[in-house]
Coordinates of C-alpha atoms in Angstrom, one line a residue:
M243 CA -6.2 134.3 -18.8
R244 CA -5.0 135.7 -15.5
E245 CA -1.3 136.8 -15.7
A246 CA 1.2 135.2 -13.4
V247 CA 2.1 137.2 -10.2
E248 CA 5.4 137.2 -8.4
G249 CA 4.2 135.7 -5.2
P250 CA 1.0 134.4 -3.5
V251 CA -0.8 136.9 -1.3
E252 CA -4.0 137.1 0.6
G253 CA -7.1 137.3 -1.6
S254 CA -5.5 135.4 -4.5
V255 CA -7.8 133.3 -6.6
K256 CA -8.0 129.6 -5.8
E257 CA -6.8 128.5 -9.2
T258 CA -3.1 128.1 -8.6
E259 CA -1.7 127.2 -11.9
Q260 CA -0.5 130.8 -12.6
I261 CA 0.6 131.6 -9.0
R262 CA 4.4 131.5 -8.9
I263 CA 6.4 130.8 -5.7
S264 CA 7.6 134.0 -4.0
S265 CA 11.1 134.6 -2.8
N266 CA 9.4 135.8 0.4
L267 CA 8.9 132.8 2.6
R268 CA 6.2 134.5 4.7
D269 CA 4.0 135.1 1.6
N270 CA 4.4 131.4 0.7
E271 CA 3.5 130.3 4.2
I272 CA 0.4 132.5 4.4
Y273 CA -0.9 131.2 1.0
I274 CA -0.3 127.5 1.9
R275 CA -1.9 127.8 5.3
K276 CA -5.0 129.4 3.7
Q277 CA -5.3 126.7 1.1
C278 CA -4.8 124.0 3.7
E279 CA -7.2 125.4 6.3
N280 CA -9.0 122.6 8.2
C281 CA -6.7 120.0 6.6
A282 CA -5.3 118.5 9.8
D283 CA -3.4 115.8 7.9
I284 CA -1.2 118.4 6.0
L285 CA 1.6 119.7 8.2
V286 CA 3.3 123.0 7.7
R287 CA 6.5 123.0 9.7
P288 CA 8.7 126.2 9.9
M289 CA 12.3 125.7 10.9
R290 CA 15.6 127.6 11.0
L291 CA 18.7 126.2 9.5
G292 CA 22.4 127.1 8.9
E293 CA 25.0 128.2 11.3
D294 CA 23.5 130.2 14.2
R295 CA 20.0 129.2 12.8
K296 CA 19.7 132.3 10.6
V297 CA 17.8 130.9 7.6
D298 CA 14.1 130.5 7.7
C299 CA 12.8 127.4 6.0
L300 CA 9.4 125.7 5.6
M301 CA 8.6 122.0 5.1
V302 CA 5.1 121.0 4.0
Y303 CA 4.0 117.4 3.8
I304 CA 1.1 114.9 4.6
E305 CA 1.7 113.5 8.1
V306 CA 1.5 109.8 7.3
T307 CA 3.6 109.9 4.1
V308 CA 6.7 111.6 5.6
S309 CA 6.7 110.2 9.1
N310 CA 10.4 109.3 8.8
M311 CA 11.6 112.7 7.6
M312 CA 14.1 113.3 10.4
L313 CA 15.8 109.8 10.1
D314 CA 19.4 109.9 9.0
D315 CA 18.8 107.3 6.2
S316 CA 16.1 109.3 4.5
A317 CA 16.8 111.8 1.7
I318 CA 15.0 114.6 3.6
G319 CA 16.9 113.8 6.8
K320 CA 20.3 113.8 5.1
M321 CA 19.5 117.2 3.5
I322 CA 18.3 118.9 6.7
N323 CA 21.2 117.4 8.8
H324 CA 23.6 118.8 6.3
F325 CA 22.0 122.3 6.4
W326 CA 22.5 122.5 10.1
K327 CA 26.3 122.8 9.6
I328 CA 26.8 125.1 6.5
P329 CA 26.8 128.9 6.4
P330 CA 23.5 130.5 5.4
E331 CA 24.8 132.0 2.2
K332 CA 25.7 128.5 0.9
I333 CA 22.3 126.9 1.4
Q334 CA 20.7 128.3 -1.7
E335 CA 23.8 127.3 -3.7
F336 CA 23.4 123.7 -2.5
L337 CA 19.7 123.7 -3.4
K338 CA 20.3 125.1 -6.9
N339 CA 23.1 122.6 -7.7
N340 CA 21.6 119.7 -5.8
S341 CA 25.1 119.2 -4.3
L342 CA 24.0 116.4 -2.1
G343 CA 23.2 114.3 -5.2
I344 CA 19.8 113.3 -3.8
A345 CA 18.2 111.1 -6.5
D346 CA 14.6 112.3 -6.7
V347 CA 14.7 116.1 -6.0
Q348 CA 12.8 118.3 -8.4
K349 CA 12.5 122.1 -8.5
L350 CA 9.0 123.5 -8.4
E351 CA 8.1 127.0 -9.8
N352 CA 4.4 127.5 -9.0
M353 CA 1.9 126.6 -6.4
D354 CA 0.0 124.2 -8.6
E355 CA 3.1 122.0 -8.8
V356 CA 3.6 122.4 -5.1
F357 CA 0.2 121.1 -4.1
G358 CA 0.4 118.4 -6.8
A359 CA 3.6 117.1 -5.1
I360 CA 2.3 117.4 -1.6
L361 CA -0.9 115.5 -2.4
S362 CA 1.0 112.8 -4.2
G363 CA 2.7 112.0 -0.9
N364 CA 6.0 114.0 -1.2
A365 CA 7.6 116.7 1.0
V366 CA 8.1 120.2 -0.3
F367 CA 10.9 122.4 1.1
F368 CA 10.9 126.2 0.9
I369 CA 13.7 128.5 1.9
D370 CA 13.6 132.3 2.4
G371 CA 15.0 134.3 -0.4
Y372 CA 14.7 131.5 -3.0
N373 CA 11.8 131.7 -5.5
K374 CA 11.6 128.0 -6.1
A375 CA 10.6 125.0 -3.9
M376 CA 12.2 121.6 -3.8
K377 CA 10.1 118.4 -4.1
I378 CA 11.7 115.6 -2.2
S379 CA 10.3 112.1 -2.6
S380 CA 9.3 110.2 0.5
K381 CA 7.8 106.7 1.2
G382 CA 4.4 107.9 -0.1
Y383 CA 0.9 106.8 1.0
P384 CA 0.5 103.5 2.9
D385 CA -0.6 100.5 0.8
M386 CA -1.1 96.8 1.2
G387 CA 2.1 95.9 -0.6
V388 CA 2.7 93.1 -3.1
S389 CA 0.4 90.2 -2.4
E390 CA -0.9 87.1 -4.3
A391 CA -3.4 87.6 -7.1
E392 CA -6.8 86.5 -5.7
S393 CA -8.9 86.3 -8.8
E394 CA -6.4 84.6 -11.1
K395 CA -5.1 81.5 -9.3
V396 CA -2.5 79.4 -11.1
L397 CA -0.7 76.2 -10.5
R398 CA 2.5 77.2 -12.3
G399 CA 3.9 80.7 -12.6
S400 CA 4.5 83.8 -10.5
R401 CA 2.5 84.3 -7.3
E402 CA 2.9 88.1 -7.3
G403 CA -0.1 90.3 -7.9
F404 CA -0.6 94.0 -8.3
S405 CA -1.0 96.3 -5.3
D406 CA -2.9 99.6 -4.8
S407 CA 0.2 101.7 -5.7
V408 CA 0.6 102.5 -9.3
K409 CA 4.4 103.0 -8.9
T410 CA 4.7 99.5 -7.4
N411 CA 2.6 98.0 -10.2
S412 CA 4.7 99.5 -13.0
A413 CA 7.9 98.4 -11.1
L414 CA 6.5 94.8 -11.1
V415 CA 6.1 94.9 -14.8
R416 CA 9.5 96.6 -15.3
K417 CA 11.0 93.7 -13.2
R418 CA 9.9 91.3 -16.0
I419 CA 10.7 93.5 -19.0
R420 CA 14.1 95.1 -18.3
D421 CA 14.3 97.0 -21.5
T422 CA 14.3 100.8 -22.0
R423 CA 12.1 100.4 -25.0
M424 CA 9.3 99.7 -22.5
K425 CA 7.9 103.1 -21.9
V426 CA 5.8 104.3 -18.9
E427 CA 3.9 107.6 -19.5
E428 CA 2.1 109.3 -16.6
Y429 CA -1.2 111.3 -16.7
Q430 CA -3.3 112.9 -14.1
S431 CA -7.0 112.3 -14.3
G432 CA -9.8 113.7 -12.1
V433 CA -10.2 117.4 -11.3
R434 CA -10.4 116.7 -7.6
S435 CA -8.9 113.3 -7.2
N436 CA -5.8 113.9 -9.4
T437 CA -5.4 110.2 -9.9
T438 CA -2.2 109.0 -11.5
I439 CA -2.7 106.9 -14.6
Q440 CA 0.2 105.2 -16.4
I441 CA 0.3 104.0 -20.0
L442 CA 2.7 101.1 -20.5
Y443 CA 3.9 100.0 -23.9
I444 CA 6.9 98.7 -25.8
E445 CA 8.0 101.5 -28.2
D446 CA 9.0 99.4 -31.2
L447 CA 6.1 96.9 -31.0
V448 CA 3.0 99.1 -30.5
H449 CA 1.2 100.7 -33.4
E450 CA 1.4 104.5 -33.2
E451 CA -2.3 104.9 -34.2
L452 CA -3.3 102.7 -31.3
L453 CA -1.3 104.6 -28.9
E454 CA -2.7 108.0 -30.1
E455 CA -6.2 106.6 -29.9
V456 CA -5.7 105.6 -26.2
K457 CA -4.3 109.0 -25.3
N458 CA -7.2 110.8 -27.1
R459 CA -9.8 108.7 -25.2
L460 CA -8.0 109.4 -21.9
E461 CA -8.3 113.2 -22.6
E462 CA -11.8 113.0 -24.0
Y463 CA -13.6 113.5 -20.7
K464 CA -13.2 115.8 -17.7
I465 CA -14.4 114.2 -14.4
D466 CA -14.2 115.1 -10.8
G467 CA -12.6 111.9 -9.7
I468 CA -11.3 108.5 -10.9
L469 CA -11.2 106.0 -8.0
D470 CA -10.6 102.8 -9.8
S471 CA -9.6 101.4 -13.2
G472 CA -13.3 100.3 -13.6
M473 CA -14.4 103.9 -13.9
L474 CA -11.6 104.5 -16.4
E475 CA -12.7 101.5 -18.4
Q476 CA -16.3 102.6 -18.7
L477 CA -15.4 106.2 -19.8
T478 CA -13.1 105.1 -22.6
E479 CA -14.8 102.0 -24.1
K480 CA -16.7 102.2 -27.4
P481 CA -19.4 101.1 -27.9
W482 CA -20.5 101.5 -24.3
Y483 CA -23.7 99.4 -24.7
S484 CA -22.0 96.1 -25.4
P485 CA -22.0 93.6 -22.5
F486 CA -18.6 92.3 -23.7
P487 CA -15.6 93.9 -22.1
Q488 CA -13.2 95.7 -24.4
Y489 CA -10.4 95.7 -21.9
Q490 CA -8.7 92.7 -20.4
V491 CA -8.5 93.1 -16.7
T492 CA -5.7 91.3 -14.9
E493 CA -4.1 91.3 -11.4
R494 CA -1.0 89.5 -12.6
P495 CA 2.2 91.4 -13.6
D496 CA 3.4 88.4 -15.6
R497 CA 0.3 88.4 -17.7
T498 CA 0.6 92.1 -18.3
A499 CA 4.3 91.7 -19.4
L500 CA 3.2 88.9 -21.8
E501 CA 0.6 91.0 -23.5
L502 CA 3.0 94.0 -23.8
L503 CA 5.4 91.7 -25.6
N504 CA 2.5 90.9 -28.0
G505 CA 2.3 94.6 -28.9
K506 CA -0.6 95.6 -26.6
I507 CA -0.9 98.5 -24.2
A508 CA -1.5 98.4 -20.5
L509 CA -3.2 101.1 -18.3
L510 CA -2.4 101.3 -14.6
C511 CA -4.6 103.4 -12.3
D512 CA -3.5 104.5 -8.9
N513 CA -5.5 102.9 -6.0
S514 CA -6.5 99.9 -8.2
P515 CA -4.8 96.5 -8.0
S516 CA -5.4 95.6 -11.6
A517 CA -4.2 96.5 -15.1
L518 CA -6.3 97.2 -18.1
I519 CA -4.9 95.6 -21.2
L520 CA -6.0 96.7 -24.7
P521 CA -7.1 95.9 -27.3
G522 CA -9.3 93.2 -25.9
A523 CA -10.0 90.1 -28.0
F524 CA -12.3 87.0 -27.6
S525 CA -9.5 84.5 -27.5
S526 CA -7.5 86.5 -24.9
F527 CA -10.3 86.4 -22.4
M528 CA -10.4 82.6 -22.8
E529 CA -6.7 82.2 -22.1
S530 CA -5.1 81.7 -18.7
S531 CA -1.7 83.2 -17.8
E532 CA -0.3 79.8 -17.2
D533 CA -1.2 78.5 -20.7
W534 CA 2.2 79.3 -21.9
Y535 CA 3.9 77.7 -18.9
H536 CA 2.4 74.2 -19.5
H537 CA 3.1 71.8 -22.3
F538 CA 1.0 72.5 -25.4
E539 CA -1.0 69.2 -25.1
M540 CA -2.4 70.0 -21.7
A541 CA -2.8 73.7 -22.5
T542 CA -4.8 72.8 -25.6
F543 CA -7.0 70.4 -23.7
L544 CA -7.8 73.0 -21.1
R545 CA -8.6 75.6 -23.7
I546 CA -11.0 73.2 -25.4
L547 CA -12.6 72.5 -22.0
R548 CA -13.1 76.3 -21.5
Y549 CA -14.8 76.7 -24.8
L550 CA -17.1 73.8 -24.0
A551 CA -17.8 75.3 -20.6
L552 CA -18.7 78.7 -22.3
L553 CA -21.2 77.0 -24.6
T554 CA -22.6 75.1 -21.6
A555 CA -23.0 78.2 -19.5
T556 CA -24.7 80.1 -22.3
L557 CA -26.8 77.6 -24.2
L558 CA -27.7 74.7 -21.9
P559 CA -30.8 76.2 -20.2
G560 CA -32.2 77.4 -23.5
L561 CA -31.6 74.1 -25.2
Y562 CA -33.2 72.2 -22.3
L563 CA -36.4 74.3 -22.6
A564 CA -36.4 74.1 -26.4
V565 CA -36.2 70.3 -26.3
I566 CA -38.8 69.6 -23.5
R567 CA -41.3 72.2 -24.8
F568 CA -41.1 71.9 -28.6
H569 CA -38.8 69.1 -29.8
T570 CA -39.4 66.2 -27.5
Q571 CA -39.1 63.8 -30.5
I572 CA -35.3 64.1 -30.5
L573 CA -35.2 62.5 -27.0
P574 CA -35.2 58.8 -26.3
T575 CA -38.5 57.6 -24.9
N576 CA -37.1 56.5 -21.6
L577 CA -35.3 59.8 -21.1
L578 CA -38.5 61.7 -22.0
L579 CA -40.6 59.7 -19.5
S580 CA -38.0 60.3 -16.9
F581 CA -38.2 64.1 -17.5
A582 CA -42.0 64.0 -17.4
D583 CA -42.0 61.9 -14.2
A584 CA -39.5 64.4 -12.5
R585 CA -41.8 67.3 -13.4
E586 CA -45.0 65.7 -12.1
G587 CA -46.6 67.9 -9.4
V588 CA -44.4 71.0 -10.1
P589 CA -46.8 74.0 -10.0
F590 CA -44.7 76.3 -12.3
S591 CA -44.1 76.2 -16.0
S592 CA -40.7 75.0 -17.1
V593 CA -39.6 78.5 -18.1
T594 CA -40.7 80.0 -14.7
E595 CA -39.1 77.1 -12.9
L596 CA -35.7 77.5 -14.5
V597 CA -35.7 81.3 -14.2
L598 CA -36.5 81.2 -10.5
L599 CA -33.8 78.6 -9.8
E600 CA -31.3 80.6 -11.8
L601 CA -32.1 83.8 -9.9
A602 CA -31.9 81.9 -6.6
F603 CA -28.4 80.7 -7.5
E604 CA -27.4 84.2 -8.4
L605 CA -28.5 85.3 -5.0
I606 CA -26.4 82.6 -3.3
R607 CA -23.4 83.5 -5.5
E608 CA -23.7 87.2 -4.6
A609 CA -24.1 86.5 -0.9
G610 CA -21.0 84.3 -1.0
V611 CA -19.0 87.1 -2.6
R612 CA -20.2 89.8 -0.1
V613 CA -19.8 87.8 3.1
P614 CA -16.2 88.0 4.2
G615 CA -13.7 85.1 4.5
A616 CA -14.5 81.5 4.8
L617 CA -18.1 82.2 5.8
G618 CA -18.7 83.3 2.2
N619 CA -17.6 79.9 0.8
A620 CA -19.7 78.1 3.3
I621 CA -22.8 80.1 2.4
G622 CA -22.2 79.3 -1.3
I623 CA -21.9 75.6 -0.8
V624 CA -24.3 75.0 2.0
G625 CA -26.9 77.5 0.6
G626 CA -26.9 75.8 -2.8
L627 CA -27.3 72.3 -1.3
I628 CA -30.0 73.2 1.2
I629 CA -32.1 75.4 -1.2
G630 CA -31.8 72.9 -4.0
D631 CA -32.7 69.9 -1.9
A632 CA -35.5 71.8 -0.1
A633 CA -37.0 73.0 -3.5
V634 CA -37.0 69.4 -4.9
S635 CA -38.5 68.0 -1.7
A636 CA -41.2 70.6 -1.7
N637 CA -41.9 69.7 -5.3
L638 CA -41.3 73.3 -6.4
V639 CA -38.7 72.4 -9.0
S640 CA -37.6 69.1 -10.7
P641 CA -34.2 67.5 -10.0
I642 CA -33.2 67.8 -13.6
V643 CA -33.5 71.6 -13.4
V644 CA -31.3 71.7 -10.4
M645 CA -28.7 69.7 -12.4
I646 CA -29.0 72.1 -15.4
V647 CA -28.5 75.1 -13.2
A648 CA -25.5 73.5 -11.4
L649 CA -23.8 72.7 -14.8
T650 CA -24.5 76.2 -16.1
A651 CA -22.9 77.7 -13.0
L652 CA -19.9 75.5 -13.2
G653 CA -19.4 76.4 -16.9
S654 CA -19.4 80.1 -16.1
M655 CA -16.8 79.6 -13.3
V656 CA -14.4 77.9 -15.7
I657 CA -14.1 81.0 -17.9
P658 CA -10.8 82.7 -16.7
D659 CA -11.9 86.3 -17.0
E660 CA -14.7 87.3 -14.6
E661 CA -16.0 90.2 -16.6
F662 CA -16.1 88.2 -19.8
A663 CA -18.0 85.4 -17.9
A664 CA -20.5 88.0 -16.6
A665 CA -21.4 88.9 -20.2
F666 CA -22.4 85.3 -20.9
R667 CA -24.2 85.0 -17.6
L668 CA -26.5 87.8 -18.9
L669 CA -26.8 86.2 -22.4
K670 CA -27.9 83.0 -20.7
Y671 CA -31.3 84.6 -19.8
G672 CA -31.8 85.7 -23.4
F673 CA -31.2 82.2 -24.7
L674 CA -33.4 80.9 -22.0
I675 CA -36.4 83.0 -23.1
L676 CA -35.7 82.4 -26.8
G677 CA -35.4 78.6 -26.3
G678 CA -38.5 78.5 -24.0
Y679 CA -40.8 80.3 -26.4
L680 CA -39.3 79.7 -29.9
G681 CA -37.6 76.4 -29.5
I682 CA -34.5 75.5 -31.4
Y683 CA -35.2 78.3 -33.8
G684 CA -35.0 80.8 -31.0
V685 CA -31.6 79.3 -29.9
V686 CA -30.3 79.5 -33.4
L687 CA -31.6 83.1 -33.7
G688 CA -29.8 84.0 -30.5
I689 CA -26.5 82.5 -31.7
Y690 CA -26.8 84.4 -35.0
L691 CA -27.4 87.7 -33.2
T692 CA -24.5 87.1 -30.7
V693 CA -22.0 86.2 -33.5
S694 CA -23.2 89.1 -35.6
H695 CA -22.6 91.5 -32.7
L696 CA -19.1 90.0 -31.9
S697 CA -18.2 90.2 -35.6
G698 CA -18.9 93.9 -35.8
L699 CA -17.4 94.7 -32.4
L700 CA -14.0 96.6 -32.5
S701 CA -11.7 97.2 -29.6
F702 CA -9.6 100.2 -30.4
G703 CA -9.9 99.4 -34.1
I704 CA -9.0 95.7 -33.7
P705 CA -11.7 93.1 -34.6
Y706 CA -13.0 91.4 -31.4
L707 CA -12.8 88.0 -33.0
V708 CA -9.0 88.1 -33.7
P709 CA -7.3 85.7 -34.3
F710 CA -10.3 83.7 -35.7
V711 CA -10.6 86.2 -38.5
E712 CA -6.8 86.0 -39.2
E713 CA -5.9 82.5 -40.4
Q714 CA -2.2 83.1 -40.2
S715 CA -2.5 84.5 -36.7
V716 CA -4.1 81.3 -35.4
R717 CA -1.7 79.0 -37.2
Q718 CA 1.6 80.8 -36.3
T719 CA 0.9 82.5 -32.9
G720 CA -1.1 79.8 -31.1
N721 CA -3.6 82.3 -29.7
G722 CA -6.7 80.3 -30.9
I723 CA -8.3 77.3 -29.4
F724 CA -5.3 75.1 -30.1
R725 CA -2.0 76.1 -28.5
I726 CA 0.9 75.3 -30.7
P727 CA 4.3 74.1 -29.3
F728 CA 6.4 76.9 -27.8
K729 CA 9.2 76.4 -30.3
A730 CA 6.7 76.9 -33.2
R731 CA 5.5 80.2 -31.7
K732 CA 7.6 82.3 -34.1
Y733 CA 5.3 85.2 -34.8
R734 CA 3.6 87.9 -32.8
P735 CA -0.2 88.5 -33.2
V736 CA -1.6 91.3 -35.3
Y737 CA -1.3 93.8 -32.4
A738 CA 2.4 94.3 -33.0
R739 CA 4.0 96.1 -35.9
K740 CA 4.7 94.0 -39.0
E741 CA 8.4 94.7 -39.0
Q742 CA 8.5 93.3 -35.5
S743 CA 6.3 90.3 -36.2
I744 CA 9.0 87.7 -35.7
R745 CA 9.2 86.7 -32.0
L746 CA 11.4 83.7 -32.1
R747 CA 14.1 82.4 -34.3
K748 CA 16.7 79.6 -33.9
I749 CA 20.3 80.5 -33.7
I750 CA 22.2 78.4 -36.2
D751 CA 25.9 78.8 -35.2
R752 CA 28.1 80.2 -32.5
K753 CA 29.0 83.4 -34.5
E754 CA 25.4 84.3 -34.9
R755 CA 24.8 83.6 -31.2
E756 CA 27.6 85.9 -30.2
S757 CA 26.3 88.7 -32.5

């Protein structure tokens, strides 16, 4: 490996991890200007400080991130305004001892650290005769700020949602878990993007093996850039071919905090307004963040409704085809005659008819998502009504098929997690083909294959069907279909360490309360 040199000079290699900062300010400036050539957004500002302006200094920063550097209320402004007044020989002493007491000032020793700090949105300060640079935090890159979560609407609970800034997101979680046992570890991913990734966990709750597995998967690949948490998810999930998500994606800080208290781990990716929670489990995807804010009776009813909606979204088209093509004897005569009368004159087979209408609805749904604002909602509603009515009037499809497709679509929309619902939207076509050509036996075969796949699926070593494979977990944690009363929720799920399995206990007397 190339040995470290005292200072950067012309002709140095581009890899900067071994290039130390020179005590000669001119050498540092030449190297920085060469690396930042044609980077109009990176400003290199020479200045002279101290009494009689005798000390040469250099400030390097990205223009937008440090636009307030000369204001008196900024850390950089306070430092520079102080340096105007002191003798030149004391400036280095102030830098070494951080005599101003600026909160986030860090000494940098090589150029790799310098460019990492600059490209993260901070200012870097150089002074002639000092072989270190000072990183001074600034307001950072512009972002949208904290806004309401768009994809996870709730009637009760916090309205705050994650933003594009990873620092803001971890602060929103810290706001809800004010405990030093909640750890936030930072990693840089992407050779060119240098994206900040944070791992959030509660130290005494999380299993060490799970934490090590997460860190190993993050370091398993080397990629040029990570631009969203979705890219991170696809790189680290195993097995990659399963349509079922192995991370729970949420835009809500309160949901993230709740899962951390269960012993799970959260991954935050810079420039992504969502958190990845792991391990993922079937029951977690079917829960809403407000389930624990409602009374257990209503929460249980809504959970049962979601599971029924899941079965409807997956099995209804296949069951319809299986009944009208192979098992008509199970239908009442009047209903069978009604189906036959509705299909009279339709030129397509029942399978083709249902597939075409399902694909047409998917087109309407995708168009509604891509068209911005209220116009997208109008396209989804009006498009569905017009196309469905026109297709029935033209005798291309039967009215019963329009109703089947509508119920299937409603069922998929009830599932709280969009990625989890997408997996069943794909499975729906498999059940449609199996039911259309093999009848009830095909539907049963599809159920068997799906359950077999879910039974063997692991998310970071945890069975995907937890808590249904853990009887105690369902009965005492309330994470199954039935939500137990909050006072009976005494135990954490299997994700947490056994010695920390007790979540809630009743305080008997005053002495115990004070202790």
